[in-house]
PDB file of C-alpha atoms and ligand atoms in Angstrom:
ATOM      1  CA  MET A1308      -7.366 -21.947   6.549  1.00 79.00           C
ATOM      2  CA  MET A1309      -3.844 -20.790   7.282  1.00 92.00           C
ATOM      3  CA  ILE A1310      -3.256 -17.056   6.314  1.00 96.00           C
ATOM      4  CA  PRO A1311       0.322 -15.696   6.132  1.00 97.00           C
ATOM      5  CA  LEU A1312       0.695 -12.331   7.652  1.00 98.00           C
ATOM      6  CA  CYS A1313       4.291 -11.512   7.658  1.00 98.00           C
ATOM      7  CA  ARG A1314       7.750 -12.749   8.936  1.00 98.00           C
ATOM      8  CA  VAL A1315       8.616 -12.480  12.650  1.00 97.00           C
ATOM      9  CA  ASP A1316      11.603 -10.570  11.742  1.00 96.00           C
ATOM     10  CA  GLU A1317       9.581  -7.931   9.816  1.00 97.00           C
ATOM     11  CA  LEU A1318       8.162  -6.828  13.180  1.00 98.00           C
ATOM     12  CA  ASN A1319      10.187  -4.471  15.416  1.00 98.00           C
ATOM     13  CA  ASP A1320      11.383  -5.886  18.712  1.00 98.00           C
ATOM     14  CA  PRO A1321       9.292  -4.713  20.471  1.00 98.00           C
ATOM     15  CA  GLY A1322       6.855  -3.805  17.748  1.00 98.00           C
ATOM     16  CA  SER A1323       3.356  -4.117  16.469  1.00 98.00           C
ATOM     17  CA  ARG A1324       1.480  -4.171  13.051  1.00 98.00           C
ATOM     18  CA  GLY A1325      -2.133  -4.148  11.972  1.00 98.00           C
ATOM     19  CA  PHE A1326      -3.740  -6.305   9.285  1.00 98.00           C
ATOM     20  CA  ALA A1327      -7.220  -6.422   7.640  1.00 97.00           C
ATOM     21  CA  LEU A1328      -8.889  -9.829   7.369  1.00 97.00           C
ATOM     22  CA  GLN A1329     -12.334 -11.401   7.086  1.00 96.00           C
ATOM     23  CA  ARG A1330     -14.094 -13.553   9.477  1.00 95.00           C
ATOM     24  CA  GLY A1331     -17.375 -15.225   8.321  1.00 90.00           C
ATOM     25  CA  GLY A1332     -17.496 -12.747   5.510  1.00 90.00           C
ATOM     26  CA  GLU A1333     -17.166  -9.679   7.776  1.00 95.00           C
ATOM     27  CA  PRO A1334     -14.114  -7.390   7.772  1.00 97.00           C
ATOM     28  CA  VAL A1335     -12.100  -7.731  10.947  1.00 97.00           C
ATOM     29  CA  GLU A1336      -8.999  -5.666  11.874  1.00 98.00           C
ATOM     30  CA  ILE A1337      -6.400  -7.531  13.795  1.00 98.00           C
ATOM     31  CA  PHE A1338      -2.949  -6.686  14.979  1.00 98.00           C
ATOM     32  CA  LEU A1339       0.299  -8.564  15.817  1.00 98.00           C
ATOM     33  CA  VAL A1340       2.599  -7.657  18.743  1.00 98.00           C
ATOM     34  CA  ARG A1341       6.134  -8.777  19.207  1.00 98.00           C
ATOM     35  CA  ARG A1342       8.609  -8.670  22.070  1.00 98.00           C
ATOM     36  CA  GLY A1343      11.604 -10.851  21.760  1.00 95.00           C
ATOM     37  CA  ALA A1344      10.439 -14.415  21.148  1.00 94.00           C
ATOM     38  CA  LEU A1345       6.858 -13.531  22.106  1.00 97.00           C
ATOM     39  CA  VAL A1346       4.363 -13.079  19.162  1.00 98.00           C
ATOM     40  CA  ARG A1347       0.643 -12.643  19.725  1.00 98.00           C
ATOM     41  CA  GLY A1348      -2.356 -11.572  17.654  1.00 98.00           C
ATOM     42  CA  TYR A1349      -5.496  -9.811  18.824  1.00 98.00           C
ATOM     43  CA  VAL A1350      -8.602  -8.386  17.346  1.00 98.00           C
ATOM     44  CA  ASN A1351      -8.316  -4.639  17.099  1.00 98.00           C
ATOM     45  CA  HIS A1352     -11.340  -3.803  19.136  1.00 98.00           C
ATOM     46  CA  CYS A1353     -11.187  -2.289  22.640  1.00 98.00           C
ATOM     47  CA  PRO A1354     -13.485  -3.947  25.035  1.00 97.00           C
ATOM     48  CA  HIS A1355     -14.373  -0.575  26.635  1.00 96.00           C
ATOM     49  CA  ARG A1356     -16.105   1.170  23.801  1.00 96.00           C
ATOM     50  CA  GLY A1357     -15.187  -1.055  20.766  1.00 95.00           C
ATOM     51  CA  MET A1358     -12.800   1.526  19.419  1.00 97.00           C
ATOM     52  CA  PRO A1359      -9.637   0.475  17.311  1.00 98.00           C
ATOM     53  CA  LEU A1360      -6.724   0.632  19.711  1.00 98.00           C
ATOM     54  CA  GLU A1361      -3.658   2.181  17.736  1.00 98.00           C
ATOM     55  CA  TRP A1362      -2.568   5.719  18.153  1.00 94.00           C
ATOM     56  CA  GLN A1363      -0.926   5.844  14.744  1.00 97.00           C
ATOM     57  CA  PRO A1364      -1.011   3.153  11.957  1.00 98.00           C
ATOM     58  CA  ASP A1365       0.762   0.030  13.238  1.00 98.00           C
ATOM     59  CA  GLN A1366       1.400   1.612  16.716  1.00 98.00           C
ATOM     60  CA  PHE A1367      -0.308  -0.483  19.444  1.00 98.00           C
ATOM     61  CA  LEU A1368       2.300  -0.451  22.213  1.00 98.00           C
ATOM     62  CA  ASP A1369       3.139   1.966  25.034  1.00 97.00           C
ATOM     63  CA  GLU A1370       6.340   3.948  24.849  1.00 95.00           C
ATOM     64  CA  ALA A1371       8.318   1.182  26.598  1.00 96.00           C
ATOM     65  CA  GLY A1372       6.930  -1.524  24.317  1.00 97.00           C
ATOM     66  CA  GLU A1373       5.854  -3.438  27.401  1.00 97.00           C
ATOM     67  CA  ARG A1374       1.904  -3.066  27.128  1.00 98.00           C
ATOM     68  CA  ILE A1375      -0.825  -2.682  24.427  1.00 98.00           C
ATOM     69  CA  VAL A1376      -2.376   0.680  24.957  1.00 98.00           C
ATOM     70  CA  CYS A1377      -5.838   1.978  23.682  1.00 98.00           C
ATOM     71  CA  ALA A1378      -5.372   5.435  22.297  1.00 97.00           C
ATOM     72  CA  THR A1379      -8.988   6.420  23.074  1.00 97.00           C
ATOM     73  CA  HIS A1380      -8.999   6.239  26.911  1.00 96.00           C
ATOM     74  CA  GLY A1381      -5.602   4.681  27.812  1.00 96.00           C
ATOM     75  CA  ALA A1382      -6.613   1.257  28.756  1.00 97.00           C
ATOM     76  CA  LEU A1383      -3.551  -1.029  28.952  1.00 97.00           C
ATOM     77  CA  PHE A1384      -3.372  -4.712  28.038  1.00 98.00           C
ATOM     78  CA  ALA A1385      -0.833  -7.403  28.599  1.00 98.00           C
ATOM     79  CA  LEU A1386       1.153  -8.461  25.602  1.00 98.00           C
ATOM     80  CA  GLU A1387       1.075 -12.266  26.420  1.00 98.00           C
ATOM     81  CA  ASP A1388      -2.648 -12.679  26.931  1.00 98.00           C
ATOM     82  CA  GLY A1389      -4.496  -9.484  26.235  1.00 98.00           C
ATOM     83  CA  ARG A1390      -5.891  -9.174  29.664  1.00 98.00           C
ATOM     84  CA  CYS A1391      -6.742  -5.559  30.820  1.00 97.00           C
ATOM     85  CA  LEU A1392      -4.117  -4.346  33.265  1.00 96.00           C
ATOM     86  CA  GLY A1393      -5.563  -0.779  33.861  1.00 94.00           C
ATOM     87  CA  GLY A1394      -8.095   1.763  32.605  1.00 94.00           C
ATOM     88  CA  PRO A1395     -11.768   1.601  32.114  1.00 94.00           C
ATOM     89  CA  CYS A1396     -12.076  -2.038  31.031  1.00 90.00           C
ATOM     90  CA  ARG A1397     -10.469  -3.764  33.996  1.00 84.00           C
ATOM     91  CA  GLY A1398     -11.627  -7.307  34.211  1.00 88.00           C
ATOM     92  CA  ALA A1399     -12.015  -7.471  30.457  1.00 96.00           C
ATOM     93  CA  GLY A1400      -9.531  -8.322  27.810  1.00 97.00           C
ATOM     94  CA  LEU A1401      -8.653  -8.437  23.985  1.00 98.00           C
ATOM     95  CA  GLU A1402      -9.822 -11.313  21.871  1.00 98.00           C
ATOM     96  CA  PRO A1403      -6.690 -13.515  20.953  1.00 98.00           C
ATOM     97  CA  ILE A1404      -6.194 -14.720  17.463  1.00 97.00           C
ATOM     98  CA  PRO A1405      -4.820 -18.258  16.949  1.00 96.00           C
ATOM     99  CA  LEU A1406      -1.396 -17.998  15.287  1.00 97.00           C
ATOM    100  CA  SER A1407       1.195 -20.431  14.217  1.00 96.00           C
ATOM    101  CA  VAL A1408       4.835 -19.729  13.109  1.00 96.00           C
ATOM    102  CA  GLU A1409       6.467 -21.732  10.416  1.00 95.00           C
ATOM    103  CA  ASP A1410       9.781 -21.129   8.913  1.00 96.00           C
ATOM    104  CA  GLY A1411       9.791 -17.620  10.575  1.00 96.00           C
ATOM    105  CA  VAL A1412       6.307 -16.757   8.948  1.00 97.00           C
ATOM    106  CA  ILE A1413       3.395 -15.971  11.215  1.00 98.00           C
ATOM    107  CA  HIS A1414       0.058 -17.369  10.158  1.00 98.00           C
ATOM    108  CA  VAL A1415      -3.567 -16.930  11.343  1.00 97.00           C
ATOM    109  CA  GLU A1416      -5.116 -20.299  11.799  1.00 94.00           C
ATOM    110  CA  GLY A1417      -8.741 -21.212  11.864  1.00 88.00           C
ATOM    111  CA  PRO A1418     -11.606 -22.210   9.585  1.00 90.00           C
ATOM    112  CA  ASP A1419     -13.334 -18.807   9.989  1.00 92.00           C
ATOM    113  CA  TRP A1420     -10.616 -16.496   8.874  1.00 95.00           C
ATOM    114  CA  GLU A1421     -10.122 -15.474   5.265  1.00 94.00           C
ATOM    115  CA  PRO A1422      -7.877 -12.940   3.579  1.00 94.00           C
ATOM    116  CA  ALA A1423      -9.469  -9.557   2.908  1.00 91.00           C
ATOM    117  CA  PRO A1424     -10.673  -9.320  -0.620  1.00 86.00           C
TER     118      PRO A1424
HETATM  119  S1  FES B1486     -12.193   2.738  23.984  1.00 90.87           S
HETATM  120 FE1  FES B1486     -10.378   1.820  24.749  1.00 90.87          FE
HETATM  121  S2  FES B1486     -10.231   2.628  26.727  1.00 90.87           S
HETATM  122 FE2  FES B1486     -11.995   3.499  26.059  1.00 90.87          FE
END
């Protein structure tokens, strides 16, 4: 299934935004990050303690917009692949979401994903 999320140009540059979806019938929070032409999506679940990452709604990035930050204990993650760059989950990483961009619209791709009811 291909689920449209939003347009690339609806995200700030740099910027981020959270979405609620379902996978296999279970609710899953995900988020998009954008920096220039780079757009990535990850499950909103810190590998340290399983907390949601954002410090305010839709705010997943550090002040410079260069890294994803976990609000709970400050773990830092790379925008491009979600690997942990520092903090208590070094060696772990965020789960990437398969995305495609068509006509400027970002979609989640994959048989397991469904829109939230
Ligand atoms: S829950 Fe994210 S750093 Fe601890």
